[in-house]
């Protein structure tokens, strides 16, 4: 959910809800990108049912329908793009083939949000948003655990309501300790907090 910049433009990933729909032009990408890293760190497989989207949360599950022939597929967002104003989504080769759009290269589509975290919501007719209390704000990252713990301790009660926590990750084969603030009741609250500029480079992540 961290903002990013491509081609001189900043993109802000945003929250959506189950059942949200969008319409636009879909394109696809294939062999030239096969085996290369996607934006979430996976390796692109042109034969997987995946897609690139500029702002939807990573691992959002989408039902994509080709409006020319009514064919539909389910894909998982694992990449960013397409960075062309007229296009709403970039599909894997496999997804595009099932939709019958390989030859032409693009197609008008309808996109429906059907799940998050790589999981399809199977409760019929139920509107369900991403839980906003599952979002944290990263305020620091350390190579040494001791430094991360000290920083978290010094930020244990920010503004009287946000608590710091430390999470360990492996980055390029080495431990990395990230410090987050929790306690935000909504995405808007988290974004308002970031605008205070209390922590340089802070950004929202999904818990």
PDB file of C-alpha atoms in Angstrom:
ATOM      1  CA  UNK A   1       0.000   0.000   0.000  1.00  0.00           C
ATOM      2  CA  UNK A   2       3.011   2.294  -0.263  1.00  0.00           C
ATOM      3  CA  UNK A   3       2.680   5.158  -2.790  1.00  0.00           C
ATOM      4  CA  UNK A   4       5.054   4.792  -5.748  1.00  0.00           C
ATOM      5  CA  UNK A   5       6.151   6.890  -8.694  1.00  0.00           C
ATOM      6  CA  UNK A   6       6.355   5.865 -12.356  1.00  0.00           C
ATOM      7  CA  UNK A   7       6.865   8.118 -15.367  1.00  0.00           C
ATOM      8  CA  UNK A   8       6.712  11.273 -13.281  1.00  0.00           C
ATOM      9  CA  UNK A   9       3.355  10.348 -11.745  1.00  0.00           C
ATOM     10  CA  UNK A  10       2.665   9.216  -8.176  1.00  0.00           C
ATOM     11  CA  UNK A  11       0.184   6.390  -7.637  1.00  0.00           C
ATOM     12  CA  UNK A  12      -1.645   5.875  -4.336  1.00  0.00           C
ATOM     13  CA  UNK A  13      -2.892   2.320  -3.659  1.00  0.00           C
ATOM     14  CA  UNK A  14      -6.386   2.454  -2.223  1.00  0.00           C
ATOM     15  CA  UNK A  15      -8.879   0.291  -0.349  1.00  0.00           C
ATOM     16  CA  UNK A  16     -11.850  -1.345  -2.053  1.00  0.00           C
ATOM     17  CA  UNK A  17     -14.744  -3.566  -0.948  1.00  0.00           C
ATOM     18  CA  UNK A  18     -16.159  -6.896  -2.037  1.00  0.00           C
ATOM     19  CA  UNK A  19     -18.576  -6.223  -4.870  1.00  0.00           C
ATOM     20  CA  UNK A  20     -16.926  -3.027  -6.117  1.00  0.00           C
ATOM     21  CA  UNK A  21     -16.867  -2.903  -9.911  1.00  0.00           C
ATOM     22  CA  UNK A  22     -14.842  -0.991 -12.480  1.00  0.00           C
ATOM     23  CA  UNK A  23     -14.903  -0.819 -16.262  1.00  0.00           C
ATOM     24  CA  UNK A  24     -12.162  -0.030 -18.743  1.00  0.00           C
ATOM     25  CA  UNK A  25      -9.746  -1.444 -21.274  1.00  0.00           C
ATOM     26  CA  UNK A  26      -7.663  -4.525 -20.457  1.00  0.00           C
ATOM     27  CA  UNK A  27      -4.354  -5.428 -22.052  1.00  0.00           C
ATOM     28  CA  UNK A  28      -2.027  -8.377 -21.440  1.00  0.00           C
ATOM     29  CA  UNK A  29       1.669  -9.108 -21.021  1.00  0.00           C
ATOM     30  CA  UNK A  30       3.514 -12.328 -21.691  1.00  0.00           C
ATOM     31  CA  UNK A  31       6.834 -13.824 -22.750  1.00  0.00           C
ATOM     32  CA  UNK A  32       8.955 -10.661 -22.503  1.00  0.00           C
ATOM     33  CA  UNK A  33       8.186 -10.522 -18.759  1.00  0.00           C
ATOM     34  CA  UNK A  34       8.061 -14.266 -18.041  1.00  0.00           C
ATOM     35  CA  UNK A  35      10.359 -15.117 -15.120  1.00  0.00           C
ATOM     36  CA  UNK A  36      10.918 -11.515 -14.088  1.00  0.00           C
ATOM     37  CA  UNK A  37       9.999 -10.181 -10.656  1.00  0.00           C
ATOM     38  CA  UNK A  38       6.578  -8.642 -10.133  1.00  0.00           C
ATOM     39  CA  UNK A  39       5.908  -5.708  -7.830  1.00  0.00           C
ATOM     40  CA  UNK A  40       5.108  -7.957  -4.860  1.00  0.00           C
ATOM     41  CA  UNK A  41       8.367  -9.901  -5.232  1.00  0.00           C
ATOM     42  CA  UNK A  42       6.966 -12.970  -6.967  1.00  0.00           C
ATOM     43  CA  UNK A  43       8.256 -14.135 -10.340  1.00  0.00           C
ATOM     44  CA  UNK A  44       5.865 -13.517 -13.185  1.00  0.00           C
ATOM     45  CA  UNK A  45       4.507 -16.676 -14.759  1.00  0.00           C
ATOM     46  CA  UNK A  46       2.608 -15.966 -17.956  1.00  0.00           C
ATOM     47  CA  UNK A  47       0.651 -19.208 -17.451  1.00  0.00           C
ATOM     48  CA  UNK A  48      -0.688 -18.243 -14.008  1.00  0.00           C
ATOM     49  CA  UNK A  49      -4.007 -16.454 -13.525  1.00  0.00           C
ATOM     50  CA  UNK A  50      -2.620 -13.120 -12.356  1.00  0.00           C
ATOM     51  CA  UNK A  51      -2.863  -9.445 -13.241  1.00  0.00           C
ATOM     52  CA  UNK A  52      -1.273  -6.046 -12.805  1.00  0.00           C
ATOM     53  CA  UNK A  53      -3.260  -3.098 -11.477  1.00  0.00           C
ATOM     54  CA  UNK A  54      -2.077   0.394 -10.618  1.00  0.00           C
ATOM     55  CA  UNK A  55      -3.798   0.856  -7.232  1.00  0.00           C
ATOM     56  CA  UNK A  56      -5.669  -2.218  -5.971  1.00  0.00           C
ATOM     57  CA  UNK A  57      -4.158  -3.943  -2.923  1.00  0.00           C
ATOM     58  CA  UNK A  58      -1.773  -6.781  -3.711  1.00  0.00           C
ATOM     59  CA  UNK A  59      -3.449 -10.216  -3.756  1.00  0.00           C
ATOM     60  CA  UNK A  60      -6.894  -8.746  -4.426  1.00  0.00           C
ATOM     61  CA  UNK A  61      -9.010 -11.346  -6.227  1.00  0.00           C
ATOM     62  CA  UNK A  62     -10.874 -10.104  -9.289  1.00  0.00           C
ATOM     63  CA  UNK A  63     -13.482 -11.446 -11.656  1.00  0.00           C
ATOM     64  CA  UNK A  64     -12.730 -10.008 -15.089  1.00  0.00           C
ATOM     65  CA  UNK A  65     -15.365 -10.196 -17.841  1.00  0.00           C
ATOM     66  CA  UNK A  66     -14.684  -9.486 -21.496  1.00  0.00           C
ATOM     67  CA  UNK A  67     -17.607  -7.302 -22.555  1.00  0.00           C
ATOM     68  CA  UNK A  68     -17.154  -8.320 -26.199  1.00  0.00           C
ATOM     69  CA  UNK A  69     -17.907 -12.017 -25.639  1.00  0.00           C
ATOM     70  CA  UNK A  70     -19.051 -12.316 -21.966  1.00  0.00           C
ATOM     71  CA  UNK A  71     -16.191 -14.679 -21.078  1.00  0.00           C
ATOM     72  CA  UNK A  72     -14.966 -14.366 -17.477  1.00  0.00           C
ATOM     73  CA  UNK A  73     -11.846 -15.325 -15.511  1.00  0.00           C
ATOM     74  CA  UNK A  74     -10.665 -14.962 -11.912  1.00  0.00           C
ATOM     75  CA  UNK A  75      -7.229 -13.427 -11.380  1.00  0.00           C
ATOM     76  CA  UNK A  76      -5.043 -12.352  -8.462  1.00  0.00           C
ATOM     77  CA  UNK A  77      -3.288  -8.977  -8.438  1.00  0.00           C
ATOM     78  CA  UNK A  78       0.458  -9.447  -7.956  1.00  0.00           C
ATOM     79  CA  UNK A  79       1.940  -6.634 -10.026  1.00  0.00           C
ATOM     80  CA  UNK A  80       1.619  -2.912 -10.794  1.00  0.00           C
ATOM     81  CA  UNK A  81       0.571  -1.480 -14.159  1.00  0.00           C
ATOM     82  CA  UNK A  82      -0.401  -0.960 -16.900  1.00  0.00           C
ATOM     83  CA  UNK A  83       1.009   2.559 -16.992  1.00  0.00           C
ATOM     84  CA  UNK A  84      -1.094   3.623 -19.960  1.00  0.00           C
ATOM     85  CA  UNK A  85      -3.911   6.066 -19.188  1.00  0.00           C
ATOM     86  CA  UNK A  86      -6.467   4.302 -21.336  1.00  0.00           C
ATOM     87  CA  UNK A  87      -5.975   0.884 -19.719  1.00  0.00           C
ATOM     88  CA  UNK A  88      -7.331  -0.356 -16.401  1.00  0.00           C
ATOM     89  CA  UNK A  89      -5.654  -3.772 -15.995  1.00  0.00           C
ATOM     90  CA  UNK A  90      -2.848  -5.866 -17.480  1.00  0.00           C
ATOM     91  CA  UNK A  91      -3.676  -9.578 -17.585  1.00  0.00           C
ATOM     92  CA  UNK A  92      -1.354 -12.556 -17.745  1.00  0.00           C
ATOM     93  CA  UNK A  93      -1.135 -14.426 -21.041  1.00  0.00           C
ATOM     94  CA  UNK A  94      -3.205 -17.295 -19.614  1.00  0.00           C
ATOM     95  CA  UNK A  95      -6.001 -15.016 -18.419  1.00  0.00           C
ATOM     96  CA  UNK A  96      -6.064 -13.070 -21.679  1.00  0.00           C
ATOM     97  CA  UNK A  97      -6.202 -16.294 -23.695  1.00  0.00           C
ATOM     98  CA  UNK A  98      -9.230 -17.520 -21.763  1.00  0.00           C
ATOM     99  CA  UNK A  99     -10.917 -14.186 -22.399  1.00  0.00           C
ATOM    100  CA  UNK A 100     -10.237 -14.469 -26.113  1.00  0.00           C
ATOM    101  CA  UNK A 101      -8.259 -11.246 -26.418  1.00  0.00           C
ATOM    102  CA  UNK A 102      -4.775 -12.443 -27.398  1.00  0.00           C
ATOM    103  CA  UNK A 103      -5.007 -11.583 -31.081  1.00  0.00           C
ATOM    104  CA  UNK A 104      -6.395  -8.086 -30.668  1.00  0.00           C
ATOM    105  CA  UNK A 105      -4.294  -7.303 -27.591  1.00  0.00           C
ATOM    106  CA  UNK A 106      -6.935  -5.328 -25.719  1.00  0.00           C
ATOM    107  CA  UNK A 107     -10.604  -5.654 -24.797  1.00  0.00           C
ATOM    108  CA  UNK A 108     -13.266  -3.718 -22.875  1.00  0.00           C
ATOM    109  CA  UNK A 109     -13.760  -5.407 -19.508  1.00  0.00           C
ATOM    110  CA  UNK A 110     -15.752  -5.241 -16.312  1.00  0.00           C
ATOM    111  CA  UNK A 111     -13.795  -5.923 -13.115  1.00  0.00           C
ATOM    112  CA  UNK A 112     -15.436  -7.072  -9.884  1.00  0.00           C
ATOM    113  CA  UNK A 113     -13.643  -7.355  -6.529  1.00  0.00           C
ATOM    114  CA  UNK A 114     -14.366 -10.840  -5.152  1.00  0.00           C
ATOM    115  CA  UNK A 115     -11.747 -11.360  -2.451  1.00  0.00           C
ATOM    116  CA  UNK A 116      -8.577 -10.272  -0.666  1.00  0.00           C
ATOM    117  CA  UNK A 117      -5.328 -11.902   0.390  1.00  0.00           C
ATOM    118  CA  UNK A 118      -5.564 -14.397  -2.445  1.00  0.00           C
ATOM    119  CA  UNK A 119      -8.853 -15.777  -1.078  1.00  0.00           C
ATOM    120  CA  UNK A 120     -12.225 -15.564  -2.825  1.00  0.00           C
ATOM    121  CA  UNK A 121     -15.160 -14.443  -0.686  1.00  0.00           C
ATOM    122  CA  UNK A 122     -17.715 -17.231  -1.105  1.00  0.00           C
ATOM    123  CA  UNK A 123     -20.553 -15.666   0.908  1.00  0.00           C
ATOM    124  CA  UNK A 124     -23.222 -14.780  -1.696  1.00  0.00           C
ATOM    125  CA  UNK A 125     -24.487 -11.190  -1.887  1.00  0.00           C
ATOM    126  CA  UNK A 126     -22.408 -10.030   1.052  1.00  0.00           C
ATOM    127  CA  UNK A 127     -20.571  -6.723   0.966  1.00  0.00           C
ATOM    128  CA  UNK A 128     -17.357  -7.001   2.905  1.00  0.00           C
ATOM    129  CA  UNK A 129     -14.646  -4.357   3.060  1.00  0.00           C
ATOM    130  CA  UNK A 130     -10.984  -4.815   3.792  1.00  0.00           C
ATOM    131  CA  UNK A 131     -10.696  -4.498   7.571  1.00  0.00           C
ATOM    132  CA  UNK A 132      -9.136  -1.141   8.185  1.00  0.00           C
ATOM    133  CA  UNK A 133      -7.897  -2.118  11.640  1.00  0.00           C
ATOM    134  CA  UNK A 134      -5.595  -4.554   9.836  1.00  0.00           C
ATOM    135  CA  UNK A 135      -3.507  -1.632   8.603  1.00  0.00           C
ATOM    136  CA  UNK A 136      -0.334  -0.343  10.174  1.00  0.00           C
ATOM    137  CA  UNK A 137       1.996   2.570   9.521  1.00  0.00           C
ATOM    138  CA  UNK A 138       5.671   1.723   9.137  1.00  0.00           C
ATOM    139  CA  UNK A 139       7.836   4.253  10.948  1.00  0.00           C
ATOM    140  CA  UNK A 140      11.260   2.613  10.803  1.00  0.00           C
ATOM    141  CA  UNK A 141      13.390  -0.320   9.628  1.00  0.00           C
ATOM    142  CA  UNK A 142      16.557  -1.656  11.274  1.00  0.00           C
ATOM    143  CA  UNK A 143      19.170  -4.302  10.544  1.00  0.00           C
ATOM    144  CA  UNK A 144      19.734  -4.886  14.276  1.00  0.00           C
ATOM    145  CA  UNK A 145      16.924  -6.062  16.515  1.00  0.00           C
ATOM    146  CA  UNK A 146      18.271  -4.096  19.463  1.00  0.00           C
ATOM    147  CA  UNK A 147      17.919  -0.819  17.570  1.00  0.00           C
ATOM    148  CA  UNK A 148      14.394  -1.694  16.461  1.00  0.00           C
ATOM    149  CA  UNK A 149      13.345  -2.571  20.017  1.00  0.00           C
ATOM    150  CA  UNK A 150      14.752   0.669  21.403  1.00  0.00           C
ATOM    151  CA  UNK A 151      12.977   2.695  18.731  1.00  0.00           C
ATOM    152  CA  UNK A 152       9.695   0.873  19.377  1.00  0.00           C
ATOM    153  CA  UNK A 153      10.029   1.460  23.118  1.00  0.00           C
ATOM    154  CA  UNK A 154      10.507   5.185  22.541  1.00  0.00           C
ATOM    155  CA  UNK A 155       7.328   5.207  20.425  1.00  0.00           C
ATOM    156  CA  UNK A 156       5.156   3.013  22.617  1.00  0.00           C
ATOM    157  CA  UNK A 157       2.376   5.572  23.039  1.00  0.00           C
ATOM    158  CA  UNK A 158       2.305   7.974  20.087  1.00  0.00           C
ATOM    159  CA  UNK A 159      -0.334  10.690  20.448  1.00  0.00           C
ATOM    160  CA  UNK A 160      -1.803   8.683  23.302  1.00  0.00           C
ATOM    161  CA  UNK A 161      -3.347   5.995  21.074  1.00  0.00           C
ATOM    162  CA  UNK A 162      -0.884   4.410  18.636  1.00  0.00           C
ATOM    163  CA  UNK A 163       1.356   1.568  19.811  1.00  0.00           C
ATOM    164  CA  UNK A 164       4.643   0.487  18.220  1.00  0.00           C
ATOM    165  CA  UNK A 165       5.366  -3.138  17.337  1.00  0.00           C
ATOM    166  CA  UNK A 166       8.392  -4.863  15.786  1.00  0.00           C
ATOM    167  CA  UNK A 167       8.217  -7.494  13.053  1.00  0.00           C
ATOM    168  CA  UNK A 168      11.113  -9.506  11.682  1.00  0.00           C
ATOM    169  CA  UNK A 169      11.585 -10.131   7.946  1.00  0.00           C
ATOM    170  CA  UNK A 170      14.316 -11.579   5.764  1.00  0.00           C
ATOM    171  CA  UNK A 171      15.500  -9.158   3.110  1.00  0.00           C
ATOM    172  CA  UNK A 172      18.230 -10.184   0.645  1.00  0.00           C
ATOM    173  CA  UNK A 173      19.169 -13.059   2.932  1.00  0.00           C
ATOM    174  CA  UNK A 174      19.565 -10.939   6.062  1.00  0.00           C
ATOM    175  CA  UNK A 175      17.233 -10.090   8.963  1.00  0.00           C
ATOM    176  CA  UNK A 176      15.359  -6.809   8.765  1.00  0.00           C
ATOM    177  CA  UNK A 177      13.335  -5.496  11.704  1.00  0.00           C
ATOM    178  CA  UNK A 178      10.479  -3.195  10.780  1.00  0.00           C
ATOM    179  CA  UNK A 179       8.757  -0.965  13.336  1.00  0.00           C
ATOM    180  CA  UNK A 180       5.043  -0.279  12.860  1.00  0.00           C
ATOM    181  CA  UNK A 181       2.399   1.755  14.624  1.00  0.00           C
ATOM    182  CA  UNK A 182      -0.996   0.121  15.170  1.00  0.00           C
ATOM    183  CA  UNK A 183      -4.342   1.352  16.455  1.00  0.00           C
ATOM    184  CA  UNK A 184      -5.715   3.121  13.386  1.00  0.00           C
ATOM    185  CA  UNK A 185      -9.480   2.789  13.029  1.00  0.00           C
ATOM    186  CA  UNK A 186      -9.594   3.599   9.314  1.00  0.00           C
ATOM    187  CA  UNK A 187      -7.422   4.122   6.267  1.00  0.00           C
ATOM    188  CA  UNK A 188      -8.305   7.813   6.382  1.00  0.00           C
ATOM    189  CA  UNK A 189      -7.026   8.044   9.953  1.00  0.00           C
ATOM    190  CA  UNK A 190      -3.751   6.394   8.964  1.00  0.00           C
ATOM    191  CA  UNK A 191      -3.311   8.731   5.991  1.00  0.00           C
ATOM    192  CA  UNK A 192      -4.075  11.762   8.165  1.00  0.00           C
ATOM    193  CA  UNK A 193      -1.422  10.569  10.601  1.00  0.00           C
ATOM    194  CA  UNK A 194       1.166  10.289   7.814  1.00  0.00           C
ATOM    195  CA  UNK A 195       0.345  13.842   6.708  1.00  0.00           C
ATOM    196  CA  UNK A 196       1.520  15.058  10.134  1.00  0.00           C
ATOM    197  CA  UNK A 197       5.044  14.133   8.940  1.00  0.00           C
ATOM    198  CA  UNK A 198       6.091  12.904  12.376  1.00  0.00           C
ATOM    199  CA  UNK A 199       8.152  10.147  10.762  1.00  0.00           C
ATOM    200  CA  UNK A 200       9.989  10.686   7.505  1.00  0.00           C
ATOM    201  CA  UNK A 201       9.156   8.113   4.863  1.00  0.00           C
ATOM    202  CA  UNK A 202       6.297   6.483   6.801  1.00  0.00           C
ATOM    203  CA  UNK A 203       3.678   4.555   4.833  1.00  0.00           C
ATOM    204  CA  UNK A 204       0.673   2.265   5.270  1.00  0.00           C
ATOM    205  CA  UNK A 205       1.023  -1.522   5.133  1.00  0.00           C
ATOM    206  CA  UNK A 206      -1.484  -4.334   5.483  1.00  0.00           C
ATOM    207  CA  UNK A 207      -1.151  -6.408   8.645  1.00  0.00           C
TER     208      UNK A 207
END
